[in-house]
Structure formats: C-alpha cells, structure tokens
C-alpha cells in the first residue's frame, strides 16, 4: 500500500549502516539511540521509519514527494540500490555519500549539501544519470581534452627546454664577446669589463630563475594531468565512479590548461641579451666609458631596426 507517490531528487542515508541488514527499527530514531519498531519504508531514501518519523518526513520539503509503503508492503531488507557509491564520500561532508548531481552548477552533492545549502535547483540522481556514461559525448569530450592537454604540456616542456639552451648560449656568447673585447683594452677599463660581465650573469640568472618557475609549472601540470588520466582510466569500468571522477577533474583540467597558457605567454616575453662593442672605447682606452651594451635581443617578427636595452 502506497502512502504517497511521486518522484524526488534527494535521499538521507545513515552513515555506516550495512545495506543488507534486516530492518526491525526506525532508522531515523536509531540515530538518537532509540529502538522504535519500523512500520513504514521510504523507497526513495531507502529508510525504515516509525509512524511519527514517516509523518514528519512526508510533510518535509525533502520528503513530501517520496513514495512510502506501509508495514505490510515494506521490504524486510534494505534496497541494494546505490551500492555503487561505496567509498565515494562528499568533499564537504566526509561522512556522507555523494548521490546527486546539479546540472545547473555542475556540483556533486550529498543529502547534507542539499539541506544545509537550501538548493533549489533540479537535482539528478547520479545512479540514474550516470548509466552508460562511459559512452556519453560529455565523457568522450572530456577524455579528448585530457589527451590534448597532455600533448600541449609535452610541447610546452620542449619549448621551455629549447629556450633554456638558447638563453645559456646567449649568455656564453655574450661573455665570450666581452672577454675578447676586454683583451684589447688596457687594464684601466678592466673594472668596467668586470661590471658588465656581472650584469650579464645577473640577467642570465634572473632569466633562468624565470624559466625554472615555468618548467616547474609545466612539470606540475603534467603530474596533475597524469593523475587525472589515471583516475579516469581506473574508473572506466564503473559508470558512477567515472561520472564523479570526470566532474571532479573538469575544473582542474581548465585550471591546468590556463597555467600552461600562461607558461606559453611567459616564454614569449623571456628576455635575451647580446653584447655590442662600443667602437668609441677602442679609441678612448684611457676613459671609463662603458665598453659596450648588453642588450635584449628582439623577438622573432619584431622590427630589426630597433633594440631594447
């Protein structure tokens, strides 16, 4: 006999209760250590209730549309539905299992999330909406995004390594030019030559520090993507796990992608310098004029008639 029929989007589980135990008492009263005989069963919440608890549940916003059955019709064992959620706990409420998905905000929610945050969005039951998810367009697109991001990071790492070699070569060439020109000068300008050499090393060190940070960002991004990819691979045999893992990694994929874009943009502005001899110094060996300029090389495609100091 049905007390109330309808569909509902949320449920209330008692953490730690085994799904196959014989129901003899009200689940809600049991939370308060009371052993009250159960005479009603909620098919949506998968809970056994006494008459007072069933009345309150039926009048509540969460349970007003739930389907309740009386003592004669209720099962003797808890339904096995929802056992796919084992060990998939809510990030905000570690004691509660994830059961719902909000398509409006993309949130994975438990019953406490819905009650405490007063969600008004139309929720979907993950056990239902995730059926066949491994073959869904959404998951396949997510998997493609992960693959593209992996390739993107690999390419960026190569660019960072190439830029590192280029900067090192630039530094070595600059130092070599300075030392060669310095050899042509008298001892009076050695101090100036040492000063500009120190400047070169300082700029190279700063540039390498920048590249080191970019390399670290790329490496960290690769580790995060590998981790997300492993999670996805390990969840492919279970649609529920796969659905949850996909939605938990969506924002991370976007964040890592943005970080890699920032690395690429930063690489475009990594400065390189080249030493240019000062012709006047060759004629004025007795002065303290700088022996040359350590200049930043122009990026490819820039006006070759201009220099940036």
Short mmCIF file of C-alpha atoms in Angstrom, two decimals, residues 128-302:
data_model
loop_
_atom_site.label_atom_id
_atom_site.label_comp_id
_atom_site.label_asym_id
_atom_site.label_seq_id
_atom_site.Cartn_x
_atom_site.Cartn_y
_atom_site.Cartn_z
CA UNK A 128 20.44 7.12 -12.78
CA UNK A 129 22.09 9.88 -14.80
CA UNK A 130 25.46 8.09 -14.93
CA UNK A 131 24.07 4.96 -16.57
CA UNK A 132 26.04 4.36 -19.75
CA UNK A 133 28.17 7.43 -19.04
CA UNK A 134 31.35 5.88 -20.45
CA UNK A 135 29.75 6.06 -23.88
CA UNK A 136 28.43 9.60 -23.47
CA UNK A 137 29.54 12.54 -25.58
CA UNK A 138 30.38 14.50 -22.43
CA UNK A 139 32.84 11.91 -21.18
CA UNK A 140 34.39 11.37 -24.60
CA UNK A 141 34.93 15.12 -24.96
CA UNK A 142 36.49 15.23 -21.50
CA UNK A 143 38.82 12.38 -22.42
CA UNK A 144 39.81 14.19 -25.62
CA UNK A 145 40.52 17.35 -23.59
CA UNK A 146 42.82 15.40 -21.29
CA UNK A 147 44.70 13.99 -24.28
CA UNK A 148 45.03 17.43 -25.88
CA UNK A 149 46.27 18.91 -22.62
CA UNK A 150 48.85 16.15 -22.28
CA UNK A 151 50.14 16.89 -25.78
CA UNK A 152 50.08 20.60 -25.07
CA UNK A 153 52.17 20.21 -21.92
CA UNK A 154 54.66 18.00 -23.75
CA UNK A 155 55.07 20.66 -26.43
CA UNK A 156 55.46 23.41 -23.84
CA UNK A 157 58.10 21.43 -21.96
CA UNK A 158 60.03 21.13 -25.20
CA UNK A 159 59.74 24.88 -25.76
CA UNK A 160 60.99 25.60 -22.23
CA UNK A 161 63.99 23.30 -22.73
CA UNK A 162 64.81 24.91 -26.09
CA UNK A 163 64.55 28.37 -24.61
CA UNK A 164 66.83 27.33 -21.77
CA UNK A 165 69.52 26.22 -24.21
CA UNK A 166 69.10 29.41 -26.20
CA UNK A 167 69.45 31.61 -23.13
CA UNK A 168 72.52 29.68 -21.99
CA UNK A 169 74.11 30.01 -25.44
CA UNK A 170 73.27 33.69 -25.48
CA UNK A 171 74.89 34.15 -22.10
CA UNK A 172 78.02 32.24 -23.11
CA UNK A 173 78.31 34.15 -26.35
CA UNK A 174 77.90 37.46 -24.57
CA UNK A 175 80.58 36.60 -22.02
CA UNK A 176 82.88 35.42 -24.79
CA UNK A 177 82.43 38.69 -26.69
CA UNK A 178 83.06 40.74 -23.57
CA UNK A 179 86.23 38.84 -22.73
CA UNK A 180 87.51 39.09 -26.29
CA UNK A 181 86.92 42.82 -26.42
CA UNK A 182 88.28 43.23 -22.91
CA UNK A 183 91.55 41.63 -24.02
CA UNK A 184 92.02 44.52 -26.48
CA UNK A 185 91.69 47.13 -23.77
CA UNK A 186 94.18 48.33 -21.22
CA UNK A 187 94.00 47.42 -17.56
CA UNK A 188 92.33 50.73 -16.78
CA UNK A 189 88.98 49.53 -18.09
CA UNK A 190 89.09 46.04 -16.55
CA UNK A 191 86.79 47.25 -13.79
CA UNK A 192 84.19 48.28 -16.36
CA UNK A 193 84.50 44.93 -18.15
CA UNK A 194 84.00 43.05 -14.89
CA UNK A 195 80.96 45.15 -14.10
CA UNK A 196 79.25 44.41 -17.38
CA UNK A 197 80.13 40.71 -17.06
CA UNK A 198 78.48 40.66 -13.68
CA UNK A 199 75.45 42.33 -15.23
CA UNK A 200 75.27 39.60 -17.85
CA UNK A 201 75.43 36.85 -15.23
CA UNK A 202 72.80 38.60 -13.15
CA UNK A 203 70.40 38.91 -16.07
CA UNK A 204 71.03 35.32 -17.10
CA UNK A 205 70.40 34.17 -13.53
CA UNK A 206 67.14 36.10 -13.42
CA UNK A 207 66.08 34.64 -16.75
CA UNK A 208 66.99 31.11 -15.65
CA UNK A 209 65.01 31.62 -12.45
CA UNK A 210 62.02 32.60 -14.57
CA UNK A 211 62.47 29.57 -16.82
CA UNK A 212 62.87 27.33 -13.78
CA UNK A 213 59.49 28.51 -12.50
CA UNK A 214 57.94 27.91 -15.91
CA UNK A 215 59.48 24.45 -16.04
CA UNK A 216 58.13 23.67 -12.56
CA UNK A 217 54.66 24.82 -13.59
CA UNK A 218 54.79 22.59 -16.68
CA UNK A 219 56.03 19.61 -14.66
CA UNK A 220 53.35 20.12 -12.02
CA UNK A 221 50.71 20.39 -14.75
CA UNK A 222 51.94 17.14 -16.30
CA UNK A 223 51.74 15.35 -12.94
CA UNK A 224 48.20 16.63 -12.36
CA UNK A 225 47.07 15.56 -15.82
CA UNK A 226 48.71 12.13 -15.42
CA UNK A 227 46.97 11.75 -12.08
CA UNK A 228 43.60 12.76 -13.54
CA UNK A 229 44.13 10.46 -16.51
CA UNK A 230 44.94 7.53 -14.18
CA UNK A 231 41.80 8.23 -12.14
CA UNK A 232 39.71 8.29 -15.31
CA UNK A 233 41.29 5.04 -16.59
CA UNK A 234 40.71 3.31 -13.24
CA UNK A 235 37.07 4.38 -13.22
CA UNK A 236 36.12 3.29 -16.73
CA UNK A 237 34.66 0.02 -15.51
CA UNK A 238 32.20 1.78 -13.22
CA UNK A 239 29.96 4.50 -14.64
CA UNK A 240 29.30 6.07 -11.24
CA UNK A 241 32.98 6.34 -10.41
CA UNK A 242 33.63 7.58 -13.92
CA UNK A 243 30.92 10.23 -13.71
CA UNK A 244 32.17 11.53 -10.37
CA UNK A 245 35.82 11.43 -11.42
CA UNK A 246 35.05 13.31 -14.63
CA UNK A 247 33.18 16.08 -12.87
CA UNK A 248 35.81 16.33 -10.17
CA UNK A 249 38.55 16.79 -12.75
CA UNK A 250 36.74 19.15 -15.13
CA UNK A 251 37.70 22.32 -13.28
CA UNK A 252 41.22 21.02 -12.70
CA UNK A 253 41.63 20.46 -16.47
CA UNK A 254 40.57 24.06 -17.09
CA UNK A 255 42.93 25.38 -14.40
CA UNK A 256 45.92 23.38 -15.65
CA UNK A 257 45.19 24.47 -19.21
CA UNK A 258 45.20 28.10 -18.11
CA UNK A 259 48.50 27.59 -16.30
CA UNK A 260 50.09 26.11 -19.41
CA UNK A 261 48.75 29.00 -21.49
CA UNK A 262 50.41 31.35 -19.01
CA UNK A 263 53.68 29.46 -19.41
CA UNK A 264 53.47 29.79 -23.20
CA UNK A 265 52.73 33.50 -22.91
CA UNK A 266 55.58 33.98 -20.45
CA UNK A 267 58.01 32.22 -22.79
CA UNK A 268 57.27 34.80 -25.45
CA UNK A 269 58.49 37.55 -23.13
CA UNK A 270 61.59 35.81 -21.73
CA UNK A 271 64.38 38.34 -22.33
CA UNK A 272 67.62 37.51 -24.13
CA UNK A 273 70.61 39.76 -24.42
CA UNK A 274 73.52 40.27 -26.78
CA UNK A 275 76.72 42.17 -26.15
CA UNK A 276 77.57 45.00 -28.58
CA UNK A 277 81.04 46.50 -28.62
CA UNK A 278 81.44 50.23 -28.20
CA UNK A 279 83.59 51.47 -31.08
CA UNK A 280 84.40 54.70 -29.30
CA UNK A 281 86.00 52.81 -26.45
CA UNK A 282 88.51 51.36 -28.88
CA UNK A 283 89.73 54.92 -29.48
CA UNK A 284 89.38 56.09 -25.91
CA UNK A 285 91.17 53.41 -23.92
CA UNK A 286 92.02 55.91 -21.22
CA UNK A 287 88.40 56.74 -20.35
CA UNK A 288 85.93 54.97 -18.07
CA UNK A 289 83.23 54.82 -20.75
CA UNK A 290 81.30 51.55 -20.87
CA UNK A 291 82.89 49.12 -23.30
CA UNK A 292 79.57 48.10 -24.77
CA UNK A 293 75.88 47.45 -24.24
CA UNK A 294 74.29 44.23 -23.08
CA UNK A 295 71.00 44.40 -24.96
CA UNK A 296 67.89 42.30 -25.13
CA UNK A 297 67.50 40.59 -28.47
CA UNK A 298 64.28 41.27 -30.35
CA UNK A 299 61.69 38.52 -30.52
CA UNK A 300 61.13 36.95 -33.94
CA UNK A 301 58.97 39.10 -36.17
CA UNK A 302 59.91 42.37 -34.41
#
